[in-house]
Tab-separated table of C-alpha atoms in Angstrom:
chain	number	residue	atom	x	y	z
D	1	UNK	CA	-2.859	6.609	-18.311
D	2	UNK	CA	-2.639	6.958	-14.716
D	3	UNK	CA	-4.517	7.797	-11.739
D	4	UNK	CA	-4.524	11.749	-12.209
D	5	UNK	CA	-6.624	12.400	-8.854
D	6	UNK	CA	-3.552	11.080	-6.933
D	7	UNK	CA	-2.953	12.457	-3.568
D	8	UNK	CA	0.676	12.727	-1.750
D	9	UNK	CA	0.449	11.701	1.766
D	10	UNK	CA	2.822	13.133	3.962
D	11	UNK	CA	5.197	10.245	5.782
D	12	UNK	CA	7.312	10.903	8.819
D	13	UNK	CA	11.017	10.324	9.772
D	14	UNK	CA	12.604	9.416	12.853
D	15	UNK	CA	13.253	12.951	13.669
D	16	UNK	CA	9.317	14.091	12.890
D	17	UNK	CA	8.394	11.324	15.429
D	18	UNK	CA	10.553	11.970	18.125
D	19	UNK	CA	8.697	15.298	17.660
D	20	UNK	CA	5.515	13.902	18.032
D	21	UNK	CA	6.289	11.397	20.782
D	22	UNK	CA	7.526	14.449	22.684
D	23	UNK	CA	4.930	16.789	21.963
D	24	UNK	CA	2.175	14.223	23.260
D	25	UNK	CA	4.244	13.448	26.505
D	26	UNK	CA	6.035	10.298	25.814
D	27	UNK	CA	9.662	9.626	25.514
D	28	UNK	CA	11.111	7.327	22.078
D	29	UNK	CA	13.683	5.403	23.506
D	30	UNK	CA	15.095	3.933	20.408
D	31	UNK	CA	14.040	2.621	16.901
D	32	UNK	CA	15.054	-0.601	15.378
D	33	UNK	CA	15.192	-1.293	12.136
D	34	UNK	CA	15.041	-4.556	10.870
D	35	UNK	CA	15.345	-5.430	6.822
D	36	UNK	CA	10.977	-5.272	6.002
D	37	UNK	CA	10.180	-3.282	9.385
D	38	UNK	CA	10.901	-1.401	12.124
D	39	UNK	CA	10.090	-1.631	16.026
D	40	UNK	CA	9.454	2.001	17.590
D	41	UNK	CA	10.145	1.641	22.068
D	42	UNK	CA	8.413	4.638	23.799
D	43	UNK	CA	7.768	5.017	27.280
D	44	UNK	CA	5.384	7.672	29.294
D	45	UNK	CA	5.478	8.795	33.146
D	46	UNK	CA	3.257	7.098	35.047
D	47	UNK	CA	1.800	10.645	37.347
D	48	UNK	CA	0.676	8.814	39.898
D	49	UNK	CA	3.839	6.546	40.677
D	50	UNK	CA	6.559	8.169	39.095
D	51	UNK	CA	8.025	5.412	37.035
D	52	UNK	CA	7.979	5.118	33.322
D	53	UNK	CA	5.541	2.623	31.609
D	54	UNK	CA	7.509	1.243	28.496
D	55	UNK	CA	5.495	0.668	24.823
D	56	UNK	CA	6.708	-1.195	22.298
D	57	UNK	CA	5.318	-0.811	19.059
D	58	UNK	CA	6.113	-3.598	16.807
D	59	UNK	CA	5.413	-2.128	12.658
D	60	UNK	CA	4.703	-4.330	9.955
D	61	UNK	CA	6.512	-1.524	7.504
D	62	UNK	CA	9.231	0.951	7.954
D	63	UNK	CA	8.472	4.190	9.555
D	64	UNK	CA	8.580	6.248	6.161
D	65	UNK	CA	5.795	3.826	4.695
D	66	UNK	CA	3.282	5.464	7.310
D	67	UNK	CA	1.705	8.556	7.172
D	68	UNK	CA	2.461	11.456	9.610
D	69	UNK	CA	-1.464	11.358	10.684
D	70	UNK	CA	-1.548	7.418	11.482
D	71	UNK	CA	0.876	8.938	14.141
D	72	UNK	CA	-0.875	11.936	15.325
D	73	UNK	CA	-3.870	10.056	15.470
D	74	UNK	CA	-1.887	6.869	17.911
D	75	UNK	CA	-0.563	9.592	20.687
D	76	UNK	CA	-3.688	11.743	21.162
């Protein structure tokens, strides 16, 4: 007997979030993967200077573990 009402979440690859990076206005610069999680680097155009401000995001998970909205939702 299992949870019937079970829902499937739709996660994101590398490729999906380069996507989504780009769509919003930011540039991934790499991904790294370590063994339990993964580090995402993404930088954005600073309009007023013209330089790039550099983000690193540092995941407790791999980036197939999170769903595609977590993302959407982090680069409004």
């Amino acid at each position: 007997m299992g949870n019937q009402f079970l829902t499937v979440v739709p996660m994101v690859t590398i490729d999906e979030l380069r996507e989504i990076v780009e769509r919003k206005g930011y540039v991934l610069l790499g991904v790294k993967r370590f063994k339990h999680k993964d580090r995402i680097y993404v930088a954005k155009r600073n309009p007023k200077t013209g330089s790039f401000v550099k983000i690193t995001l540092y995941l407790r998970t791999h980036i197939e573990e999170i769903p595609r909205e977590k993302f959407e939702e982090l680069f409004k």
